Amino acid sequence: MTKLLASVTGPAEAEIALSGGADIIDLKDPAEGALGAVTPEILAATIDVVAGRRPVSAVAGDLPMQPDVVLGEVKARRAADFVKVGLFPASRAERLSVISALAEIAREIRLVAVFFADGDPDFTLLGPLAAAGFHGAMIDTIGKGGASKAAGGLLAHLTIGALAGFVRTARDLGLMTGLAGSLEAPDIPRLLVLRPDYLGFRGALTAGARGDALDETKVRRIAGLLGAGGTPFEAQDPGAPTAAAPTPIDEAARDRIFVRDLVLDMEIGAYGHERGRRQKVRFSVDARIARIATTADDIAEVYSYDLITDAIRALVEAGHTDLVETLALDLARTILSDRRVFEVSVRVEKLELGPAAVGIEIRRRRADFFG
Ligand SMILES: O=C[C@H](O)COP(=O)(O)O
């Protein structure tokens, strides 16, 4: 299950984060920048208060990409369970020099590299990070609050497809994965689809601005959304299938979320002439969900069509697919992995093969994939 990383300023906020249900206590000074570090003394005091109840991570600071500087700051925080090291904008050679300098301590200190979605992220560095012995890799944003908040968080800078590629590659390399960057409640179900090891929050957990104190109610709400797998409606779904035999659909208890006629260019087809080029494919998806409560006005509580378009785009960006059948099944499986969705129809049409659109339409229920 995807865990909640909560960035706190010290022992007092660590207690609030723990009471609210955070899984990882992450030390950070928001006044000092995206990865503003707390002092080793505050780190020690927080580790004392947390007392092993949860892992404690610490950021090394907003640092220049100079090996000696980074190495020194990381070593000063070796008491933490994880130390997060930012890969700030710099040349590839400079970033690589920092990564290889850290290899000497990667056996004794669990290192997590932080890419910045708005800071020239270079995911080809995932291989060198794994080779250097890093424990994990995550994405965050440098811009926080104010004007940059208006510019949006993580999803304003990287597509779901790019994030899916990051999580997949990092996981294949054996790295723990995390995503963060001015995340808000509605982002949670969209990112849970990617199954990162954790999502990181600060701004969404405070009473107001990012520098304000942590608010336990807000931590609890975000923890609840993560713990529910982004599926707060599950308990209200009276007709959720539990056995292999399909239950009859109670039409009155269902609502419908749809995406119609989304046309994207993608690599698809089993013929030689279809390889190495993109062609237009039209997607239409109709998802049956538990009836939405008449009081629901919070996007975080409602299954969103964003989840459908995200799933389509992630599959399209994942690379060549031979068959529309495979594509339709993968899409149906992804959409039904959200427990709020009871049944889905997926239509995939290739638009450039002849005078007519050709393709497939399938209808599946949760029990078809998940028993
Ligand atoms: O590591 C996670 C960050 O502290 C996230 O902070 P933010 O949600 O304010 O961008």
mmCIF file of C-alpha atoms and ligand atoms in Angstrom:
data_model
loop_
_atom_site.group_PDB
_atom_site.id
_atom_site.type_symbol
_atom_site.label_atom_id
_atom_site.label_comp_id
_atom_site.label_asym_id
_atom_site.label_seq_id
_atom_site.Cartn_x
_atom_site.Cartn_y
_atom_site.Cartn_z
ATOM 1 C CA MET A 1 0.000 0.000 0.000
ATOM 2 C CA THR A 2 1.216 3.505 -0.748
ATOM 3 C CA LYS A 3 2.394 5.221 2.412
ATOM 4 C CA LEU A 4 2.031 8.804 3.614
ATOM 5 C CA LEU A 5 5.245 10.790 4.045
ATOM 6 C CA ALA A 6 4.602 13.936 6.072
ATOM 7 C CA SER A 7 7.194 16.704 6.138
ATOM 8 C CA VAL A 8 7.527 18.177 9.634
ATOM 9 C CA THR A 9 9.713 20.839 11.189
ATOM 10 C CA GLY A 10 10.604 19.037 14.434
ATOM 11 C CA PRO A 11 9.401 16.977 17.404
ATOM 12 C CA ALA A 12 6.114 18.828 18.001
ATOM 13 C CA GLU A 13 4.918 18.452 14.417
ATOM 14 C CA ALA A 14 6.188 14.866 14.358
ATOM 15 C CA GLU A 15 3.695 14.064 17.145
ATOM 16 C CA ILE A 16 0.892 15.692 15.158
ATOM 17 C CA ALA A 17 1.866 13.732 12.039
ATOM 18 C CA LEU A 18 1.944 10.482 14.004
ATOM 19 C CA SER A 19 -1.464 11.131 15.562
ATOM 20 C CA GLY A 20 -2.858 11.924 12.130
ATOM 21 C CA GLY A 21 -1.638 8.615 10.705
ATOM 22 C CA ALA A 22 1.567 9.476 8.802
ATOM 23 C CA ASP A 23 3.754 6.501 7.878
ATOM 24 C CA ILE A 24 7.072 8.312 7.375
ATOM 25 C CA ILE A 25 8.163 11.343 9.395
ATOM 26 C CA ASP A 26 10.200 13.570 7.118
ATOM 27 C CA LEU A 27 12.205 16.448 8.582
ATOM 28 C CA LYS A 28 12.346 19.621 6.585
ATOM 29 C CA ASP A 29 12.483 23.364 7.213
ATOM 30 C CA PRO A 30 10.004 24.928 4.759
ATOM 31 C CA ALA A 31 11.474 28.380 5.372
ATOM 32 C CA GLU A 32 14.770 27.229 3.853
ATOM 33 C CA GLY A 33 13.539 26.081 0.452
ATOM 34 C CA ALA A 34 12.209 22.943 -1.224
ATOM 35 C CA LEU A 35 14.675 20.708 0.628
ATOM 36 C CA GLY A 36 15.523 23.074 3.476
ATOM 37 C CA ALA A 37 17.295 21.020 6.136
ATOM 38 C CA VAL A 38 16.765 21.029 9.881
ATOM 39 C CA THR A 39 19.802 20.951 12.169
ATOM 40 C CA PRO A 40 21.264 17.631 13.335
ATOM 41 C CA GLU A 41 20.053 18.606 16.848
ATOM 42 C CA ILE A 42 16.426 18.891 15.722
ATOM 43 C CA LEU A 43 16.838 15.596 13.877
ATOM 44 C CA ALA A 44 18.110 13.904 17.061
ATOM 45 C CA ALA A 45 15.277 15.360 19.171
ATOM 46 C CA THR A 46 12.695 14.174 16.625
ATOM 47 C CA ILE A 47 14.158 10.678 16.464
ATOM 48 C CA ASP A 48 13.849 10.586 20.284
ATOM 49 C CA VAL A 49 10.183 11.604 20.187
ATOM 50 C CA VAL A 50 9.257 9.246 17.358
ATOM 51 C CA ALA A 51 11.071 6.477 19.244
ATOM 52 C CA GLY A 52 10.961 3.933 16.458
ATOM 53 C CA ARG A 53 7.213 4.157 15.921
ATOM 54 C CA ARG A 54 7.810 5.209 12.294
ATOM 55 C CA PRO A 55 10.865 5.703 10.079
ATOM 56 C CA VAL A 56 12.341 9.213 10.170
ATOM 57 C CA SER A 57 13.811 10.796 7.060
ATOM 58 C CA ALA A 58 15.786 14.018 6.800
ATOM 59 C CA VAL A 59 16.628 16.196 3.839
ATOM 60 C CA ALA A 60 20.227 17.214 3.265
ATOM 61 C CA GLY A 61 19.363 20.775 2.213
ATOM 62 C CA ASP A 62 19.076 22.993 -0.864
ATOM 63 C CA LEU A 63 22.674 22.362 -1.897
ATOM 64 C CA PRO A 64 24.937 23.105 -4.847
ATOM 65 C CA MET A 65 25.862 20.014 -6.835
ATOM 66 C CA GLN A 66 29.334 19.839 -5.267
ATOM 67 C CA PRO A 67 30.353 16.378 -3.987
ATOM 68 C CA ASP A 68 32.169 17.525 -0.813
ATOM 69 C CA VAL A 69 29.353 19.835 0.283
ATOM 70 C CA VAL A 70 26.626 17.231 -0.273
ATOM 71 C CA LEU A 71 28.645 14.431 1.324
ATOM 72 C CA GLY A 72 29.235 16.520 4.452
ATOM 73 C CA GLU A 73 25.564 17.445 4.896
ATOM 74 C CA VAL A 74 24.432 13.855 4.340
ATOM 75 C CA LYS A 75 26.925 12.482 6.872
ATOM 76 C CA ALA A 76 25.700 15.035 9.439
ATOM 77 C CA ARG A 77 22.236 13.426 9.171
ATOM 78 C CA ARG A 78 23.270 9.775 9.255
ATOM 79 C CA ALA A 79 21.087 9.179 12.346
ATOM 80 C CA ALA A 80 17.982 9.318 10.139
ATOM 81 C CA ASP A 81 16.481 6.164 8.628
ATOM 82 C CA PHE A 82 16.655 7.845 5.206
ATOM 83 C CA VAL A 83 18.493 10.918 3.970
ATOM 84 C CA LYS A 84 16.971 12.708 0.977
ATOM 85 C CA VAL A 85 19.423 14.280 -1.445
ATOM 86 C CA GLY A 86 18.225 16.768 -4.073
ATOM 87 C CA LEU A 87 19.417 16.500 -7.673
ATOM 88 C CA PHE A 88 19.219 20.234 -8.283
ATOM 89 C CA PRO A 89 19.621 21.846 -11.715
ATOM 90 C CA ALA A 90 23.217 21.288 -12.867
ATOM 91 C CA SER A 91 25.010 19.546 -15.699
ATOM 92 C CA ARG A 92 24.749 15.778 -15.977
ATOM 93 C CA ALA A 93 28.460 15.522 -15.126
ATOM 94 C CA GLU A 94 27.997 17.545 -11.928
ATOM 95 C CA ARG A 95 25.047 15.464 -10.820
ATOM 96 C CA LEU A 96 26.954 12.256 -11.604
ATOM 97 C CA SER A 97 29.918 13.451 -9.549
ATOM 98 C CA VAL A 98 27.608 13.909 -6.542
ATOM 99 C CA ILE A 99 26.026 10.488 -7.063
ATOM 100 C CA SER A 100 29.357 8.693 -7.270
ATOM 101 C CA ALA A 101 30.740 10.571 -4.247
ATOM 102 C CA LEU A 102 27.762 9.322 -2.221
ATOM 103 C CA ALA A 103 28.389 5.695 -3.232
ATOM 104 C CA GLU A 104 30.980 5.406 -0.451
ATOM 105 C CA ILE A 105 28.356 5.936 2.275
ATOM 106 C CA ALA A 106 25.344 4.333 0.546
ATOM 107 C CA ARG A 107 25.912 1.058 2.405
ATOM 108 C CA GLU A 108 25.586 2.654 5.834
ATOM 109 C CA ILE A 109 23.101 5.484 5.133
ATOM 110 C CA ARG A 110 19.923 4.806 3.174
ATOM 111 C CA LEU A 111 19.907 7.499 0.498
ATOM 112 C CA VAL A 112 16.897 8.748 -1.421
ATOM 113 C CA ALA A 113 17.549 10.887 -4.501
ATOM 114 C CA VAL A 114 15.076 13.700 -5.108
ATOM 115 C CA PHE A 115 14.367 14.729 -8.707
ATOM 116 C CA PHE A 116 12.551 18.012 -9.248
ATOM 117 C CA ALA A 117 9.723 18.069 -11.773
ATOM 118 C CA ASP A 118 10.347 21.780 -12.375
ATOM 119 C CA GLY A 119 14.152 21.504 -12.118
ATOM 120 C CA ASP A 120 15.295 19.717 -15.272
ATOM 121 C CA PRO A 121 14.734 16.141 -14.060
ATOM 122 C CA ASP A 122 16.960 13.607 -15.814
ATOM 123 C CA PHE A 123 15.543 10.138 -15.233
ATOM 124 C CA THR A 124 18.436 8.523 -17.097
ATOM 125 C CA LEU A 125 20.233 9.018 -13.768
ATOM 126 C CA LEU A 126 18.098 6.272 -12.182
ATOM 127 C CA GLY A 127 20.537 3.614 -13.420
ATOM 128 C CA PRO A 128 23.609 5.353 -11.935
ATOM 129 C CA LEU A 129 21.687 5.929 -8.671
ATOM 130 C CA ALA A 130 20.878 2.232 -8.349
ATOM 131 C CA ALA A 131 24.445 1.303 -9.258
ATOM 132 C CA ALA A 132 25.756 3.678 -6.565
ATOM 133 C CA GLY A 133 23.635 1.887 -3.955
ATOM 134 C CA PHE A 134 20.861 4.451 -3.436
ATOM 135 C CA HIS A 135 17.853 3.091 -1.559
ATOM 136 C CA GLY A 136 15.199 5.127 -3.322
ATOM 137 C CA ALA A 137 14.252 7.909 -5.713
ATOM 138 C CA MET A 138 11.407 10.379 -5.594
ATOM 139 C CA ILE A 139 10.098 13.397 -7.467
ATOM 140 C CA ASP A 140 9.221 16.702 -5.808
ATOM 141 C CA THR A 141 8.945 20.312 -7.007
ATOM 142 C CA ILE A 142 11.264 23.210 -6.240
ATOM 143 C CA GLY A 143 8.482 25.777 -6.540
ATOM 144 C CA LYS A 144 6.251 25.884 -3.457
ATOM 145 C CA GLY A 145 3.462 28.272 -2.628
ATOM 146 C CA GLY A 146 2.898 31.799 -3.954
ATOM 147 C CA ALA A 147 3.211 32.253 -7.703
ATOM 148 C CA SER A 148 4.489 28.722 -8.243
ATOM 149 C CA LYS A 149 1.445 27.319 -6.465
ATOM 150 C CA ALA A 150 -0.659 29.031 -9.113
ATOM 151 C CA ALA A 151 1.501 27.249 -11.684
ATOM 152 C CA GLY A 152 0.407 23.973 -10.131
ATOM 153 C CA GLY A 153 2.030 21.036 -8.438
ATOM 154 C CA LEU A 154 3.607 17.835 -9.658
ATOM 155 C CA LEU A 155 0.947 17.021 -12.270
ATOM 156 C CA ALA A 156 1.297 20.466 -13.841
ATOM 157 C CA HIS A 157 4.919 19.692 -14.649
ATOM 158 C CA LEU A 158 4.959 16.012 -15.612
ATOM 159 C CA THR A 159 2.347 13.881 -17.346
ATOM 160 C CA ILE A 160 0.921 10.786 -15.729
ATOM 161 C CA GLY A 161 2.710 8.805 -18.439
ATOM 162 C CA ALA A 162 6.069 10.326 -17.484
ATOM 163 C CA LEU A 163 5.403 9.654 -13.790
ATOM 164 C CA ALA A 164 4.349 6.085 -14.579
ATOM 165 C CA GLY A 165 7.614 5.604 -16.495
ATOM 166 C CA PHE A 166 9.597 6.976 -13.552
ATOM 167 C CA VAL A 167 7.905 4.687 -11.020
ATOM 168 C CA ARG A 168 8.242 1.628 -13.272
ATOM 169 C CA THR A 169 11.910 2.203 -14.084
ATOM 170 C CA ALA A 170 12.870 2.987 -10.488
ATOM 171 C CA ARG A 171 10.986 -0.050 -9.189
ATOM 172 C CA ASP A 172 12.612 -2.311 -11.802
ATOM 173 C CA LEU A 173 15.979 -1.084 -10.539
ATOM 174 C CA GLY A 174 15.008 -2.053 -6.985
ATOM 175 C CA LEU A 175 14.571 1.539 -5.772
ATOM 176 C CA MET A 176 11.881 2.669 -3.330
ATOM 177 C CA THR A 177 9.698 5.231 -5.106
ATOM 178 C CA GLY A 178 8.001 8.417 -3.930
ATOM 179 C CA LEU A 179 6.050 11.280 -5.463
ATOM 180 C CA ALA A 180 5.472 14.762 -4.039
ATOM 181 C CA GLY A 181 5.174 18.396 -5.058
ATOM 182 C CA SER A 182 2.324 20.580 -3.766
ATOM 183 C CA LEU A 183 0.043 17.542 -3.892
ATOM 184 C CA GLU A 184 -3.603 18.017 -2.924
ATOM 185 C CA ALA A 185 -6.367 15.577 -2.051
ATOM 186 C CA PRO A 186 -7.690 15.206 -5.632
ATOM 187 C CA ASP A 187 -4.202 14.176 -6.791
ATOM 188 C CA ILE A 188 -4.208 11.131 -4.523
ATOM 189 C CA PRO A 189 -6.404 8.719 -6.506
ATOM 190 C CA ARG A 190 -4.678 9.791 -9.733
ATOM 191 C CA LEU A 191 -1.232 8.986 -8.323
ATOM 192 C CA LEU A 192 -2.237 5.845 -6.421
ATOM 193 C CA VAL A 193 -2.871 4.210 -9.778
ATOM 194 C CA LEU A 194 0.913 4.314 -10.293
ATOM 195 C CA ARG A 195 1.492 2.484 -6.997
ATOM 196 C CA PRO A 196 4.473 4.469 -5.697
ATOM 197 C CA ASP A 197 5.800 3.385 -2.292
ATOM 198 C CA TYR A 198 4.802 6.714 -0.794
ATOM 199 C CA LEU A 199 3.282 10.116 -1.529
ATOM 200 C CA GLY A 200 4.861 13.125 0.195
ATOM 201 C CA PHE A 201 2.998 16.145 1.570
ATOM 202 C CA ARG A 202 3.614 19.380 3.434
ATOM 203 C CA GLY A 203 1.400 22.180 2.114
ATOM 204 C CA ALA A 204 -1.777 20.059 2.159
ATOM 205 C CA LEU A 205 -1.185 19.153 5.806
ATOM 206 C CA THR A 206 -0.894 22.633 7.285
ATOM 207 C CA ALA A 207 -3.535 24.951 8.642
ATOM 208 C CA GLY A 208 -2.931 27.457 5.820
ATOM 209 C CA ALA A 209 0.335 28.303 4.101
ATOM 210 C CA ARG A 210 3.140 25.758 3.745
ATOM 211 C CA GLY A 211 5.058 27.408 6.580
ATOM 212 C CA ASP A 212 2.111 27.189 8.999
ATOM 213 C CA ALA A 213 1.872 24.480 11.624
ATOM 214 C CA LEU A 214 0.720 20.977 10.752
ATOM 215 C CA ASP A 215 -3.000 20.410 11.257
ATOM 216 C CA GLU A 216 -3.877 16.949 12.583
ATOM 217 C CA THR A 217 -7.317 16.970 10.945
ATOM 218 C CA LYS A 218 -5.742 17.567 7.561
ATOM 219 C CA VAL A 219 -3.135 14.862 8.116
ATOM 220 C CA ARG A 220 -5.923 12.469 9.086
ATOM 221 C CA ARG A 221 -7.924 13.282 5.967
ATOM 222 C CA ILE A 222 -4.960 12.724 3.628
ATOM 223 C CA ALA A 223 -4.028 9.531 5.518
ATOM 224 C CA GLY A 224 -7.641 8.373 5.153
ATOM 225 C CA LEU A 225 -7.609 8.901 1.400
ATOM 226 C CA LEU A 226 -4.336 7.015 1.084
ATOM 227 C CA GLY A 227 -5.454 4.244 3.410
ATOM 228 C CA ALA A 228 -8.649 3.801 1.466
ATOM 229 C CA GLY A 229 -6.604 3.428 -1.696
ATOM 230 C CA GLY A 230 -8.441 6.506 -2.946
ATOM 231 C CA THR A 231 -11.693 4.588 -2.686
ATOM 232 C CA PRO A 232 -13.794 6.259 0.006
ATOM 233 C CA PHE A 233 -16.992 5.018 -1.621
ATOM 234 C CA GLU A 234 -16.223 1.352 -1.172
ATOM 235 C CA ALA A 235 -18.180 1.006 2.032
ATOM 236 C CA GLN A 236 -21.210 2.574 0.370
ATOM 237 C CA ASP A 237 -21.213 0.209 -2.602
ATOM 238 C CA PRO A 238 -23.975 -2.292 -1.901
ATOM 239 C CA GLY A 239 -23.564 -4.156 -5.148
ATOM 240 C CA ALA A 240 -19.788 -4.645 -5.215
ATOM 241 C CA PRO A 241 -19.136 -8.112 -6.618
ATOM 242 C CA THR A 242 -17.654 -10.525 -4.094
ATOM 243 C CA ALA A 243 -17.990 -13.838 -5.917
ATOM 244 C CA ALA A 244 -17.103 -15.095 -9.376
ATOM 245 C CA ALA A 245 -20.775 -15.248 -10.348
ATOM 246 C CA PRO A 246 -21.832 -11.798 -11.533
ATOM 247 C CA THR A 247 -24.470 -10.098 -9.427
ATOM 248 C CA PRO A 248 -27.305 -8.446 -11.323
ATOM 249 C CA ILE A 249 -26.799 -4.722 -11.776
ATOM 250 C CA ASP A 250 -29.035 -2.561 -9.674
ATOM 251 C CA GLU A 251 -29.352 0.299 -12.161
ATOM 252 C CA ALA A 252 -30.812 2.637 -9.560
ATOM 253 C CA ALA A 253 -27.674 2.242 -7.421
ATOM 254 C CA ARG A 254 -25.253 3.154 -10.217
ATOM 255 C CA ASP A 255 -23.920 6.285 -11.787
ATOM 256 C CA ARG A 256 -21.803 6.591 -14.879
ATOM 257 C CA ILE A 257 -18.541 8.417 -15.494
ATOM 258 C CA PHE A 258 -17.477 8.590 -19.104
ATOM 259 C CA VAL A 259 -14.827 9.821 -21.486
ATOM 260 C CA ARG A 260 -15.927 9.889 -25.097
ATOM 261 C CA ASP A 261 -13.927 10.071 -28.323
ATOM 262 C CA LEU A 262 -10.521 10.925 -26.920
ATOM 263 C CA VAL A 263 -8.179 10.717 -29.941
ATOM 264 C CA LEU A 264 -4.458 10.239 -29.329
ATOM 265 C CA ASP A 265 -1.466 9.379 -31.491
ATOM 266 C CA MET A 266 0.210 6.150 -30.449
ATOM 267 C CA GLU A 267 2.329 3.254 -31.624
ATOM 268 C CA ILE A 268 0.065 0.285 -32.229
ATOM 269 C CA GLY A 269 -0.286 -2.619 -34.629
ATOM 270 C CA ALA A 270 1.104 -6.070 -35.364
ATOM 271 C CA TYR A 271 2.112 -5.384 -38.984
ATOM 272 C CA GLY A 272 5.587 -4.278 -39.940
ATOM 273 C CA HIS A 273 4.255 -1.131 -41.573
ATOM 274 C CA GLU A 274 2.661 -0.139 -38.259
ATOM 275 C CA ARG A 275 5.938 -0.217 -36.343
ATOM 276 C CA GLY A 276 8.062 2.844 -35.714
ATOM 277 C CA ARG A 277 5.232 5.251 -36.447
ATOM 278 C CA ARG A 278 2.257 6.653 -34.613
ATOM 279 C CA GLN A 279 -1.357 6.477 -35.716
ATOM 280 C CA LYS A 280 -4.576 7.957 -34.405
ATOM 281 C CA VAL A 281 -6.554 5.852 -31.957
ATOM 282 C CA ARG A 282 -9.927 6.826 -30.474
ATOM 283 C CA PHE A 283 -10.842 5.862 -26.921
ATOM 284 C CA SER A 284 -14.265 5.814 -25.326
ATOM 285 C CA VAL A 285 -14.749 4.611 -21.788
ATOM 286 C CA ASP A 286 -17.893 4.267 -19.723
ATOM 287 C CA ALA A 287 -17.407 3.381 -16.053
ATOM 288 C CA ARG A 288 -20.247 2.334 -13.770
ATOM 289 C CA ILE A 289 -19.703 3.508 -10.221
ATOM 290 C CA ALA A 290 -21.628 3.486 -6.967
ATOM 291 C CA ARG A 291 -24.293 6.157 -6.956
ATOM 292 C CA ILE A 292 -22.820 9.488 -5.899
ATOM 293 C CA ALA A 293 -24.255 10.907 -2.697
ATOM 294 C CA THR A 294 -26.348 13.998 -3.291
ATOM 295 C CA THR A 295 -24.144 15.869 -0.804
ATOM 296 C CA ALA A 296 -20.864 15.027 -2.567
ATOM 297 C CA ASP A 297 -19.264 18.279 -3.704
ATOM 298 C CA ASP A 298 -15.642 17.459 -2.963
ATOM 299 C CA ILE A 299 -13.610 16.273 -5.938
ATOM 300 C CA ALA A 300 -11.450 14.163 -3.649
ATOM 301 C CA GLU A 301 -14.479 12.103 -2.661
ATOM 302 C CA VAL A 302 -15.703 11.406 -6.175
ATOM 303 C CA TYR A 303 -14.335 9.033 -8.817
ATOM 304 C CA SER A 304 -13.111 11.437 -11.460
ATOM 305 C CA TYR A 305 -12.920 11.247 -15.244
ATOM 306 C CA ASP A 306 -9.301 12.397 -14.736
ATOM 307 C CA LEU A 307 -8.551 8.861 -13.587
ATOM 308 C CA ILE A 308 -9.833 7.514 -16.889
ATOM 309 C CA THR A 309 -7.922 9.984 -19.079
ATOM 310 C CA ASP A 310 -4.795 9.409 -16.955
ATOM 311 C CA ALA A 311 -5.081 5.646 -17.454
ATOM 312 C CA ILE A 312 -5.491 6.079 -21.211
ATOM 313 C CA ARG A 313 -2.549 8.480 -21.516
ATOM 314 C CA ALA A 314 -0.281 6.289 -19.378
ATOM 315 C CA LEU A 315 -0.961 3.274 -21.616
ATOM 316 C CA VAL A 316 -0.468 5.332 -24.764
ATOM 317 C CA GLU A 317 2.867 6.651 -23.496
ATOM 318 C CA ALA A 318 4.027 3.218 -22.328
ATOM 319 C CA GLY A 319 5.206 2.308 -25.841
ATOM 320 C CA HIS A 320 4.226 0.021 -28.698
ATOM 321 C CA THR A 321 1.235 -2.311 -28.323
ATOM 322 C CA ASP A 322 0.554 -4.970 -30.938
ATOM 323 C CA LEU A 323 -3.166 -5.449 -30.433
ATOM 324 C CA VAL A 324 -6.159 -3.248 -29.705
ATOM 325 C CA GLU A 325 -7.477 -6.202 -27.693
ATOM 326 C CA THR A 326 -4.518 -6.047 -25.303
ATOM 327 C CA LEU A 327 -4.862 -2.305 -25.014
ATOM 328 C CA ALA A 328 -8.572 -2.498 -24.219
ATOM 329 C CA LEU A 329 -8.032 -5.233 -21.616
ATOM 330 C CA ASP A 330 -5.150 -3.369 -19.948
ATOM 331 C CA LEU A 331 -7.268 -0.233 -19.791
ATOM 332 C CA ALA A 332 -10.263 -2.082 -18.359
ATOM 333 C CA ARG A 333 -8.045 -3.740 -15.739
ATOM 334 C CA THR A 334 -6.475 -0.429 -14.703
ATOM 335 C CA ILE A 335 -9.835 1.318 -14.363
ATOM 336 C CA LEU A 336 -11.368 -1.575 -12.429
ATOM 337 C CA SER A 337 -8.417 -1.620 -10.028
ATOM 338 C CA ASP A 338 -10.144 1.350 -8.374
ATOM 339 C CA ARG A 339 -12.671 -0.301 -6.111
ATOM 340 C CA ARG A 340 -15.263 2.398 -6.735
ATOM 341 C CA VAL A 341 -15.664 1.166 -10.301
ATOM 342 C CA PHE A 342 -18.053 -1.724 -10.643
ATOM 343 C CA GLU A 343 -18.130 -2.257 -14.395
ATOM 344 C CA VAL A 344 -16.481 -0.662 -17.397
ATOM 345 C CA SER A 345 -16.949 -0.549 -21.163
ATOM 346 C CA VAL A 346 -13.884 0.252 -23.222
ATOM 347 C CA ARG A 347 -13.887 0.978 -26.930
ATOM 348 C CA VAL A 348 -10.590 1.303 -28.826
ATOM 349 C CA GLU A 349 -10.679 2.273 -32.511
ATOM 350 C CA LYS A 350 -7.852 2.612 -35.014
ATOM 351 C CA LEU A 351 -8.708 5.495 -37.311
ATOM 352 C CA GLU A 352 -6.075 5.343 -40.063
ATOM 353 C CA LEU A 353 -6.207 1.819 -41.448
ATOM 354 C CA GLY A 354 -8.888 2.216 -44.053
ATOM 355 C CA PRO A 355 -12.128 3.866 -44.928
ATOM 356 C CA ALA A 356 -13.693 2.797 -41.632
ATOM 357 C CA ALA A 357 -12.764 2.958 -37.983
ATOM 358 C CA VAL A 358 -11.805 -0.548 -36.804
ATOM 359 C CA GLY A 359 -11.410 -1.775 -33.295
ATOM 360 C CA ILE A 360 -12.923 -3.481 -30.313
ATOM 361 C CA GLU A 361 -15.395 -2.816 -27.551
ATOM 362 C CA ILE A 362 -15.280 -4.832 -24.341
ATOM 363 C CA ARG A 363 -17.282 -4.781 -21.147
ATOM 364 C CA ARG A 364 -15.769 -6.111 -17.935
ATOM 365 C CA ARG A 365 -16.577 -6.212 -14.225
ATOM 366 C CA ARG A 366 -14.242 -6.254 -11.251
ATOM 367 C CA ALA A 367 -14.717 -9.984 -10.754
ATOM 368 C CA ASP A 368 -13.360 -10.634 -14.261
ATOM 369 C CA PHE A 369 -9.918 -9.437 -13.135
ATOM 370 C CA PHE A 370 -9.816 -9.461 -9.395
ATOM 371 C CA GLY A 371 -12.142 -12.314 -8.383
HETATM 372 O O1 LIG B 1 8.691 15.597 0.605
HETATM 373 C C1 LIG B 1 7.575 16.104 0.476
HETATM 374 C C2 LIG B 1 7.412 17.562 0.512
HETATM 375 O O2 LIG B 1 7.738 18.108 1.733
HETATM 376 C C3 LIG B 1 6.170 18.026 -0.085
HETATM 377 O O3 LIG B 1 5.874 19.350 0.259
HETATM 378 P P1 LIG B 1 4.647 20.071 -0.468
HETATM 379 O O4 LIG B 1 3.495 19.140 -0.381
HETATM 380 O O5 LIG B 1 4.437 21.340 0.264
HETATM 381 O O6 LIG B 1 5.114 20.278 -1.873
#
